[in-house]
């Protein structure tokens, strides 16, 4: 029976084909260590970043900015933090003295702290009563409801306690102050501050003449007026003169020596120093 034989051969061929397909081995799994995996991820990230950079450069080039341009992020200063306040400010004002310089010194200290601590105007206005004492605190309690801003508070403070004195009263204060036992540098600085209260500006030469004329004669005797050209030079040279006077005075304080007698024709002569000569030297120094 020929047809049956052919069918049998066909079945045999199909069975042999299935066996060949089943005989193909499956691929083995790829094993990688942790270091190799990290290296692979790093390389992938680097290639991705490079691709992104090229894409950004191409976009910038298409807008006419050039491939060499770099994108820079603007630096924005941080805003004042809500915790910034006037609690740690050490400046105080009591309003006892109606000296404009004292008011300006207080305002300068508060402004410097406010700027360094990044305190806003509203917080500074709310914390201003903590910096006032005595009469100034009482005055602030009466006007605080009328003050609406920080500049307004400073304006009212200057108007109340910083009223400038007339020029003739300033000159009376200046010329009634002559140097006594006060150090020269401190005296010059104090007189210069008093002259700065004038409602107008004096020339440098005029201020220098006034301050020099008020110095003690022990300094004017050793420091001619022509030897100084400005107030800073006067401060420096006056300090040097006082230091030299202190050294000379210290040199005259010689410890007492044992009394010795020198033989002479008429007897013995004392070798003790002459008190009159020391007194003359002291007069010359002063």
Short mmCIF file of N, CA and C in Angstrom, two decimals, residues 54-219:
data_model
loop_
_atom_site.label_atom_id
_atom_site.label_comp_id
_atom_site.label_asym_id
_atom_site.label_seq_id
_atom_site.Cartn_x
_atom_site.Cartn_y
_atom_site.Cartn_z
N UNK A 54 24.56 68.80 23.76
CA UNK A 54 24.57 69.09 22.33
C UNK A 54 23.22 69.60 21.86
N UNK A 55 22.15 69.06 22.44
CA UNK A 55 20.82 69.53 22.05
C UNK A 55 20.60 70.98 22.47
N UNK A 56 21.04 71.33 23.69
CA UNK A 56 20.89 72.71 24.16
C UNK A 56 21.72 73.66 23.31
N UNK A 57 22.96 73.26 22.97
CA UNK A 57 23.81 74.11 22.15
C UNK A 57 23.21 74.32 20.77
N UNK A 58 22.62 73.27 20.23
CA UNK A 58 21.99 73.42 18.91
C UNK A 58 20.79 74.36 18.98
N UNK A 59 20.05 74.30 20.09
CA UNK A 59 18.92 75.22 20.25
C UNK A 59 19.39 76.66 20.40
N UNK A 60 20.46 76.86 21.16
CA UNK A 60 21.00 78.21 21.31
C UNK A 60 21.54 78.73 19.99
N UNK A 61 22.20 77.85 19.24
CA UNK A 61 22.73 78.26 17.95
C UNK A 61 21.62 78.63 16.98
N UNK A 62 20.51 77.93 17.06
CA UNK A 62 19.39 78.25 16.17
C UNK A 62 18.77 79.60 16.49
N UNK A 63 18.95 80.09 17.75
CA UNK A 63 18.44 81.40 18.13
C UNK A 63 19.49 82.50 17.97
N UNK A 64 20.64 82.15 17.37
CA UNK A 64 21.66 83.15 17.09
C UNK A 64 22.55 83.50 18.24
N UNK A 65 22.60 82.66 19.28
CA UNK A 65 23.44 82.95 20.44
C UNK A 65 24.81 82.34 20.33
N UNK A 66 25.03 81.48 19.38
CA UNK A 66 26.35 80.89 19.20
C UNK A 66 26.53 79.68 20.06
N UNK A 67 27.42 78.80 19.61
CA UNK A 67 27.65 77.56 20.34
C UNK A 67 28.53 77.75 21.56
N UNK A 68 29.25 78.89 21.59
CA UNK A 68 30.16 79.10 22.73
C UNK A 68 29.50 79.78 23.91
N UNK A 69 28.24 80.17 23.74
CA UNK A 69 27.56 80.85 24.84
C UNK A 69 27.22 79.86 25.93
N UNK A 70 27.25 80.34 27.14
CA UNK A 70 26.93 79.51 28.30
C UNK A 70 25.77 80.13 29.04
N UNK A 71 24.92 79.28 29.50
CA UNK A 71 23.76 79.74 30.24
C UNK A 71 24.14 79.93 31.70
N UNK A 72 23.91 81.11 32.20
CA UNK A 72 24.25 81.42 33.59
C UNK A 72 22.97 81.72 34.35
N UNK A 73 22.88 81.17 35.52
CA UNK A 73 21.71 81.39 36.36
C UNK A 73 21.93 82.62 37.21
N UNK A 74 21.07 83.62 37.16
CA UNK A 74 21.27 84.82 37.97
C UNK A 74 21.23 84.49 39.45
N UNK A 75 22.14 85.15 40.20
CA UNK A 75 22.23 84.95 41.65
C UNK A 75 21.29 85.94 42.32
N UNK A 76 20.37 85.44 43.05
CA UNK A 76 19.39 86.28 43.73
C UNK A 76 19.69 86.24 45.22
N UNK A 77 19.85 87.42 45.81
CA UNK A 77 20.11 87.47 47.25
C UNK A 77 18.88 87.01 48.01
N UNK A 78 19.10 86.26 49.08
CA UNK A 78 17.95 85.74 49.83
C UNK A 78 17.19 86.87 50.50
N UNK A 79 15.89 86.81 50.52
CA UNK A 79 15.10 87.85 51.19
C UNK A 79 15.28 87.79 52.69
N UNK A 80 14.96 88.85 53.39
CA UNK A 80 15.08 88.82 54.86
C UNK A 80 14.25 87.71 55.46
N UNK A 81 14.88 86.97 56.35
CA UNK A 81 14.18 85.86 56.98
C UNK A 81 13.19 86.40 58.01
N UNK A 82 12.13 85.66 58.26
CA UNK A 82 11.14 86.15 59.23
C UNK A 82 11.71 86.27 60.64
N UNK A 83 12.82 85.59 60.94
CA UNK A 83 13.39 85.63 62.29
C UNK A 83 14.28 86.84 62.51
N UNK A 84 14.58 87.65 61.48
CA UNK A 84 15.43 88.82 61.64
C UNK A 84 14.66 89.91 62.38
N UNK A 85 15.23 90.36 63.49
CA UNK A 85 14.57 91.39 64.28
C UNK A 85 15.63 92.23 64.98
N UNK A 86 15.19 93.13 65.84
CA UNK A 86 16.08 94.07 66.52
C UNK A 86 16.41 93.61 67.94
N UNK A 87 16.17 92.35 68.26
CA UNK A 87 16.35 91.90 69.64
C UNK A 87 17.80 91.95 70.09
N UNK A 88 18.74 91.71 69.17
CA UNK A 88 20.16 91.66 69.54
C UNK A 88 20.88 92.98 69.29
N UNK A 89 20.17 94.01 68.92
CA UNK A 89 20.80 95.32 68.72
C UNK A 89 21.14 95.93 70.08
N UNK A 90 22.38 96.35 70.25
CA UNK A 90 22.85 96.86 71.54
C UNK A 90 22.74 98.38 71.66
N UNK A 91 22.34 99.08 70.61
CA UNK A 91 22.23 100.54 70.66
C UNK A 91 21.05 100.93 71.54
N UNK A 92 21.25 101.95 72.36
CA UNK A 92 20.20 102.45 73.25
C UNK A 92 20.20 103.99 73.22
N UNK A 93 19.01 104.55 73.44
CA UNK A 93 18.87 106.01 73.46
C UNK A 93 17.86 106.36 74.54
N UNK A 94 18.26 107.30 75.44
CA UNK A 94 17.39 107.66 76.56
C UNK A 94 16.81 109.05 76.44
N UNK A 95 17.33 109.86 75.51
CA UNK A 95 16.78 111.19 75.32
C UNK A 95 17.14 112.21 76.37
N UNK A 96 18.08 111.89 77.26
CA UNK A 96 18.46 112.83 78.31
C UNK A 96 19.20 114.03 77.72
N UNK A 97 20.15 113.76 76.85
CA UNK A 97 20.92 114.82 76.22
C UNK A 97 20.26 115.21 74.89
N UNK A 98 20.12 116.50 74.67
CA UNK A 98 19.58 117.00 73.41
C UNK A 98 20.71 117.28 72.43
N UNK A 99 21.67 116.39 72.42
CA UNK A 99 22.83 116.55 71.56
C UNK A 99 22.53 115.93 70.20
N UNK A 100 22.58 116.69 69.12
CA UNK A 100 22.34 116.10 67.80
C UNK A 100 23.32 114.99 67.45
N UNK A 101 24.55 115.10 67.95
CA UNK A 101 25.53 114.06 67.65
C UNK A 101 25.14 112.74 68.29
N UNK A 102 24.56 112.79 69.49
CA UNK A 102 24.13 111.55 70.15
C UNK A 102 22.99 110.90 69.39
N UNK A 103 22.07 111.71 68.88
CA UNK A 103 20.97 111.15 68.10
C UNK A 103 21.48 110.52 66.81
N UNK A 104 22.38 111.21 66.12
CA UNK A 104 22.91 110.68 64.86
C UNK A 104 23.73 109.42 65.11
N UNK A 105 24.47 109.38 66.20
CA UNK A 105 25.24 108.16 66.51
C UNK A 105 24.31 106.99 66.77
N UNK A 106 23.21 107.23 67.48
CA UNK A 106 22.23 106.17 67.73
C UNK A 106 21.59 105.70 66.43
N UNK A 107 21.20 106.62 65.57
CA UNK A 107 20.57 106.24 64.30
C UNK A 107 21.54 105.48 63.42
N UNK A 108 22.81 105.91 63.39
CA UNK A 108 23.80 105.19 62.59
C UNK A 108 23.98 103.76 63.07
N UNK A 109 24.04 103.57 64.38
CA UNK A 109 24.20 102.22 64.92
C UNK A 109 23.01 101.33 64.57
N UNK A 110 21.81 101.89 64.68
CA UNK A 110 20.61 101.10 64.37
C UNK A 110 20.56 100.77 62.89
N UNK A 111 20.92 101.72 62.03
CA UNK A 111 20.88 101.48 60.59
C UNK A 111 21.90 100.41 60.18
N UNK A 112 23.08 100.45 60.78
CA UNK A 112 24.10 99.44 60.46
C UNK A 112 23.63 98.05 60.88
N UNK A 113 23.09 97.93 62.08
CA UNK A 113 22.57 96.63 62.52
C UNK A 113 21.43 96.18 61.63
N UNK A 114 20.53 97.08 61.29
CA UNK A 114 19.38 96.74 60.44
C UNK A 114 19.83 96.21 59.09
N UNK A 115 20.87 96.82 58.53
CA UNK A 115 21.36 96.38 57.23
C UNK A 115 22.09 95.05 57.33
N UNK A 116 22.92 94.88 58.35
CA UNK A 116 23.69 93.63 58.47
C UNK A 116 22.80 92.45 58.82
N UNK A 117 21.79 92.67 59.63
CA UNK A 117 20.89 91.58 60.03
C UNK A 117 19.73 91.38 59.07
N UNK A 118 19.67 92.18 58.00
CA UNK A 118 18.59 92.06 56.99
C UNK A 118 17.21 92.18 57.64
N UNK A 119 17.07 93.21 58.44
CA UNK A 119 15.78 93.46 59.10
C UNK A 119 14.95 94.37 58.21
N UNK A 120 13.73 94.01 57.97
CA UNK A 120 12.85 94.82 57.13
C UNK A 120 12.42 96.07 57.88
N UNK A 121 11.87 97.04 57.13
CA UNK A 121 11.44 98.29 57.75
C UNK A 121 10.31 98.07 58.74
N UNK A 122 9.39 97.20 58.41
CA UNK A 122 8.26 96.96 59.31
C UNK A 122 8.71 96.33 60.64
N UNK A 123 9.62 95.34 60.55
CA UNK A 123 10.12 94.70 61.78
C UNK A 123 10.95 95.69 62.59
N UNK A 124 11.75 96.52 61.91
CA UNK A 124 12.55 97.51 62.63
C UNK A 124 11.66 98.53 63.33
N UNK A 125 10.58 98.92 62.68
CA UNK A 125 9.66 99.87 63.30
C UNK A 125 8.99 99.28 64.53
N UNK A 126 8.65 98.01 64.46
CA UNK A 126 8.03 97.35 65.61
C UNK A 126 9.02 97.13 66.75
N UNK A 127 10.32 96.96 66.42
CA UNK A 127 11.32 96.71 67.46
C UNK A 127 11.99 97.96 67.98
N UNK A 128 11.68 99.13 67.42
CA UNK A 128 12.32 100.37 67.87
C UNK A 128 12.06 100.68 69.35
N UNK A 129 10.88 100.41 69.92
CA UNK A 129 10.69 100.70 71.35
C UNK A 129 11.64 99.93 72.27
N UNK A 130 12.16 98.77 71.82
CA UNK A 130 13.11 98.03 72.66
C UNK A 130 14.43 98.77 72.81
N UNK A 131 14.73 99.70 71.91
CA UNK A 131 16.00 100.41 71.93
C UNK A 131 15.91 101.75 72.63
N UNK A 132 14.74 102.12 73.11
CA UNK A 132 14.56 103.42 73.76
C UNK A 132 14.32 103.23 75.25
N UNK A 133 14.87 104.17 76.01
CA UNK A 133 14.76 104.11 77.46
C UNK A 133 14.40 105.49 78.00
N UNK A 134 13.88 105.51 79.22
CA UNK A 134 13.64 106.76 79.92
C UNK A 134 12.71 107.71 79.17
N UNK A 135 13.18 108.95 79.03
CA UNK A 135 12.37 109.99 78.39
C UNK A 135 12.05 109.66 76.94
N UNK A 136 13.00 109.06 76.24
CA UNK A 136 12.75 108.70 74.84
C UNK A 136 11.66 107.65 74.72
N UNK A 137 11.62 106.69 75.64
CA UNK A 137 10.57 105.67 75.61
C UNK A 137 9.20 106.28 75.86
N UNK A 138 9.13 107.25 76.78
CA UNK A 138 7.85 107.92 77.05
C UNK A 138 7.40 108.71 75.82
N UNK A 139 8.35 109.41 75.19
CA UNK A 139 8.00 110.16 73.97
C UNK A 139 7.49 109.23 72.88
N UNK A 140 8.11 108.07 72.71
CA UNK A 140 7.70 107.16 71.65
C UNK A 140 6.30 106.61 71.89
N UNK A 141 5.94 106.37 73.13
CA UNK A 141 4.59 105.87 73.43
C UNK A 141 3.53 106.88 73.01
N UNK A 142 3.86 108.15 73.02
CA UNK A 142 2.89 109.17 72.64
C UNK A 142 2.75 109.37 71.14
N UNK A 143 3.77 108.99 70.37
CA UNK A 143 3.72 109.26 68.92
C UNK A 143 3.68 108.00 68.08
N UNK A 144 3.75 106.82 68.68
CA UNK A 144 3.86 105.61 67.88
C UNK A 144 2.63 105.35 67.02
N UNK A 145 1.45 105.80 67.48
CA UNK A 145 0.24 105.59 66.68
C UNK A 145 0.20 106.48 65.44
N UNK A 146 1.01 107.54 65.43
CA UNK A 146 1.04 108.45 64.30
C UNK A 146 2.15 108.12 63.31
N UNK A 147 3.06 107.23 63.69
CA UNK A 147 4.18 106.86 62.81
C UNK A 147 3.75 105.70 61.94
N UNK A 148 3.95 105.87 60.63
CA UNK A 148 3.49 104.85 59.68
C UNK A 148 4.61 104.11 58.97
N UNK A 149 5.85 104.60 59.05
CA UNK A 149 6.95 103.96 58.32
C UNK A 149 8.25 104.20 59.07
N UNK A 150 9.28 103.45 58.68
CA UNK A 150 10.59 103.58 59.30
C UNK A 150 11.22 104.95 59.03
N UNK A 151 11.23 105.45 57.79
CA UNK A 151 11.77 106.80 57.57
C UNK A 151 11.04 107.87 58.37
N UNK A 152 9.73 107.71 58.54
CA UNK A 152 8.97 108.68 59.33
C UNK A 152 9.40 108.65 60.79
N UNK A 153 9.71 107.46 61.32
CA UNK A 153 10.17 107.35 62.70
C UNK A 153 11.51 108.05 62.89
N UNK A 154 12.44 107.87 61.95
CA UNK A 154 13.74 108.54 62.06
C UNK A 154 13.58 110.05 61.92
N UNK A 155 12.69 110.49 61.06
CA UNK A 155 12.46 111.92 60.89
C UNK A 155 11.93 112.55 62.17
N UNK A 156 10.99 111.89 62.83
CA UNK A 156 10.44 112.41 64.08
C UNK A 156 11.48 112.38 65.20
N UNK A 157 12.33 111.35 65.20
CA UNK A 157 13.37 111.26 66.23
C UNK A 157 14.36 112.40 66.08
N UNK A 158 14.74 112.71 64.85
CA UNK A 158 15.67 113.83 64.63
C UNK A 158 15.00 115.16 64.98
N UNK A 159 13.73 115.30 64.65
CA UNK A 159 13.04 116.56 64.94
C UNK A 159 12.89 116.79 66.44
N UNK A 160 12.79 115.72 67.22
CA UNK A 160 12.58 115.87 68.65
C UNK A 160 13.89 116.07 69.41
N UNK A 161 14.90 115.28 69.10
CA UNK A 161 16.13 115.29 69.89
C UNK A 161 17.36 115.77 69.12
N UNK A 162 17.21 116.02 67.85
CA UNK A 162 18.38 116.42 67.06
C UNK A 162 18.31 117.83 66.54
N UNK A 163 17.67 118.73 67.30
CA UNK A 163 17.55 120.12 66.85
C UNK A 163 18.93 120.77 66.91
N UNK A 164 19.46 121.27 65.80
CA UNK A 164 20.81 121.86 65.81
C UNK A 164 20.84 123.16 66.60
N UNK A 165 21.95 123.40 67.26
CA UNK A 165 22.12 124.62 68.03
C UNK A 165 22.53 125.75 67.10
N UNK A 166 22.24 127.00 67.46
CA UNK A 166 22.69 128.12 66.64
C UNK A 166 24.21 128.20 66.60
N UNK A 167 24.71 128.84 65.57
CA UNK A 167 26.17 128.89 65.38
C UNK A 167 26.86 129.62 66.51
N UNK A 168 26.26 130.73 67.01
CA UNK A 168 26.95 131.49 68.05
C UNK A 168 27.08 130.70 69.35
N UNK A 169 26.09 129.81 69.65
CA UNK A 169 26.20 128.97 70.84
C UNK A 169 27.25 127.88 70.66
N UNK A 170 27.36 127.38 69.45
CA UNK A 170 28.40 126.38 69.19
C UNK A 170 29.78 126.99 69.38
N UNK A 171 29.98 128.23 68.89
CA UNK A 171 31.29 128.87 69.05
C UNK A 171 31.57 129.19 70.52
N UNK A 172 30.55 129.52 71.28
CA UNK A 172 30.76 129.75 72.72
C UNK A 172 31.22 128.47 73.40
N UNK A 173 30.61 127.35 73.03
CA UNK A 173 31.03 126.08 73.62
C UNK A 173 32.46 125.73 73.22
N UNK A 174 32.81 126.04 71.98
CA UNK A 174 34.15 125.68 71.49
C UNK A 174 35.21 126.52 72.18
N UNK A 175 35.04 127.84 72.21
CA UNK A 175 36.09 128.71 72.74
C UNK A 175 36.15 128.70 74.26
N UNK A 176 35.14 128.16 74.91
CA UNK A 176 35.22 128.01 76.37
C UNK A 176 35.90 126.72 76.78
N UNK A 177 36.33 125.93 75.81
CA UNK A 177 36.99 124.65 76.09
C UNK A 177 38.44 124.74 75.66
N UNK A 178 39.33 124.83 76.63
CA UNK A 178 40.77 124.78 76.36
C UNK A 178 41.34 123.50 76.94
N UNK A 179 42.41 123.04 76.33
CA UNK A 179 43.00 121.78 76.78
C UNK A 179 43.62 121.95 78.15
N UNK A 180 43.29 121.04 79.04
CA UNK A 180 43.92 120.99 80.35
C UNK A 180 44.75 119.74 80.49
N UNK A 181 44.30 118.83 81.33
CA UNK A 181 44.99 117.56 81.50
C UNK A 181 44.54 116.51 80.49
N UNK A 182 43.61 116.83 79.65
CA UNK A 182 43.10 115.89 78.65
C UNK A 182 44.17 115.61 77.60
N UNK A 183 44.21 114.38 77.13
CA UNK A 183 45.16 114.02 76.07
C UNK A 183 44.86 114.82 74.82
N UNK A 184 45.92 115.13 74.08
CA UNK A 184 45.78 116.01 72.92
C UNK A 184 44.90 115.39 71.84
N UNK A 185 45.10 114.09 71.56
CA UNK A 185 44.31 113.49 70.49
C UNK A 185 42.83 113.46 70.84
N UNK A 186 42.50 113.15 72.08
CA UNK A 186 41.09 113.17 72.50
C UNK A 186 40.51 114.57 72.46
N UNK A 187 41.31 115.55 72.86
CA UNK A 187 40.84 116.94 72.85
C UNK A 187 40.57 117.41 71.43
N UNK A 188 41.47 117.11 70.52
CA UNK A 188 41.30 117.56 69.12
C UNK A 188 40.07 116.92 68.49
N UNK A 189 39.88 115.64 68.75
CA UNK A 189 38.70 114.95 68.20
C UNK A 189 37.41 115.54 68.76
N UNK A 190 37.42 115.89 70.03
CA UNK A 190 36.20 116.45 70.65
C UNK A 190 35.88 117.83 70.08
N UNK A 191 36.89 118.68 69.92
CA UNK A 191 36.65 120.01 69.37
C UNK A 191 36.22 119.91 67.91
N UNK A 192 36.80 118.99 67.17
CA UNK A 192 36.39 118.82 65.77
C UNK A 192 34.92 118.40 65.67
N UNK A 193 34.49 117.53 66.58
CA UNK A 193 33.08 117.12 66.59
C UNK A 193 32.17 118.29 66.95
N UNK A 194 32.61 119.16 67.84
CA UNK A 194 31.80 120.33 68.19
C UNK A 194 31.68 121.28 67.00
N UNK A 195 32.76 121.45 66.25
CA UNK A 195 32.71 122.33 65.07
C UNK A 195 31.83 121.76 63.97
N UNK A 196 31.69 120.45 63.94
CA UNK A 196 30.84 119.84 62.91
C UNK A 196 29.35 120.10 63.16
N UNK A 197 28.98 120.60 64.34
CA UNK A 197 27.57 120.91 64.63
C UNK A 197 27.13 122.24 64.05
N UNK A 198 28.05 123.00 63.49
CA UNK A 198 27.69 124.29 62.91
C UNK A 198 26.73 124.08 61.75
N UNK A 199 25.81 125.02 61.54
CA UNK A 199 24.89 124.87 60.40
C UNK A 199 25.54 125.08 59.05
N UNK A 200 26.79 125.49 59.03
CA UNK A 200 27.52 125.65 57.78
C UNK A 200 28.89 125.00 57.94
N UNK A 201 29.59 124.82 56.84
CA UNK A 201 30.88 124.13 56.84
C UNK A 201 32.01 125.14 56.90
N UNK A 202 32.87 124.99 57.89
CA UNK A 202 34.06 125.84 57.98
C UNK A 202 35.17 125.29 57.10
N UNK A 203 36.01 126.16 56.54
CA UNK A 203 37.18 125.66 55.79
C UNK A 203 38.13 124.89 56.71
N UNK A 204 38.92 124.03 56.11
CA UNK A 204 39.85 123.22 56.88
C UNK A 204 40.86 124.08 57.63
N UNK A 205 41.35 125.14 56.98
CA UNK A 205 42.33 126.01 57.62
C UNK A 205 41.73 126.72 58.83
N UNK A 206 40.49 127.14 58.74
CA UNK A 206 39.86 127.82 59.87
C UNK A 206 39.67 126.87 61.05
N UNK A 207 39.22 125.66 60.78
CA UNK A 207 39.06 124.69 61.87
C UNK A 207 40.41 124.35 62.49
N UNK A 208 41.44 124.24 61.66
CA UNK A 208 42.77 123.92 62.17
C UNK A 208 43.30 125.05 63.06
N UNK A 209 43.07 126.31 62.66
CA UNK A 209 43.51 127.44 63.48
C UNK A 209 42.80 127.47 64.83
N UNK A 210 41.51 127.18 64.83
CA UNK A 210 40.75 127.20 66.08
C UNK A 210 41.24 126.11 67.03
N UNK A 211 41.40 124.91 66.51
CA UNK A 211 41.83 123.79 67.36
C UNK A 211 43.25 124.01 67.86
N UNK A 212 44.13 124.50 66.99
CA UNK A 212 45.52 124.73 67.40
C UNK A 212 45.60 125.79 68.49
N UNK A 213 44.79 126.84 68.38
CA UNK A 213 44.81 127.90 69.39
C UNK A 213 44.31 127.44 70.74
N UNK A 214 43.52 126.38 70.80
CA UNK A 214 42.99 125.87 72.07
C UNK A 214 43.89 124.82 72.71
N UNK A 215 44.95 124.41 72.05
CA UNK A 215 45.86 123.43 72.62
C UNK A 215 46.67 124.05 73.76
N UNK A 216 47.19 123.19 74.62
CA UNK A 216 48.01 123.65 75.74
C UNK A 216 49.31 124.22 75.21
N UNK A 217 49.88 125.16 75.97
CA UNK A 217 51.10 125.82 75.51
C UNK A 217 52.28 124.87 75.44
N UNK A 218 52.25 123.77 76.23
CA UNK A 218 53.35 122.82 76.17
C UNK A 218 53.43 122.14 74.80
N UNK A 219 52.30 122.07 74.10
CA UNK A 219 52.30 121.48 72.76
C UNK A 219 52.56 122.56 71.72
#
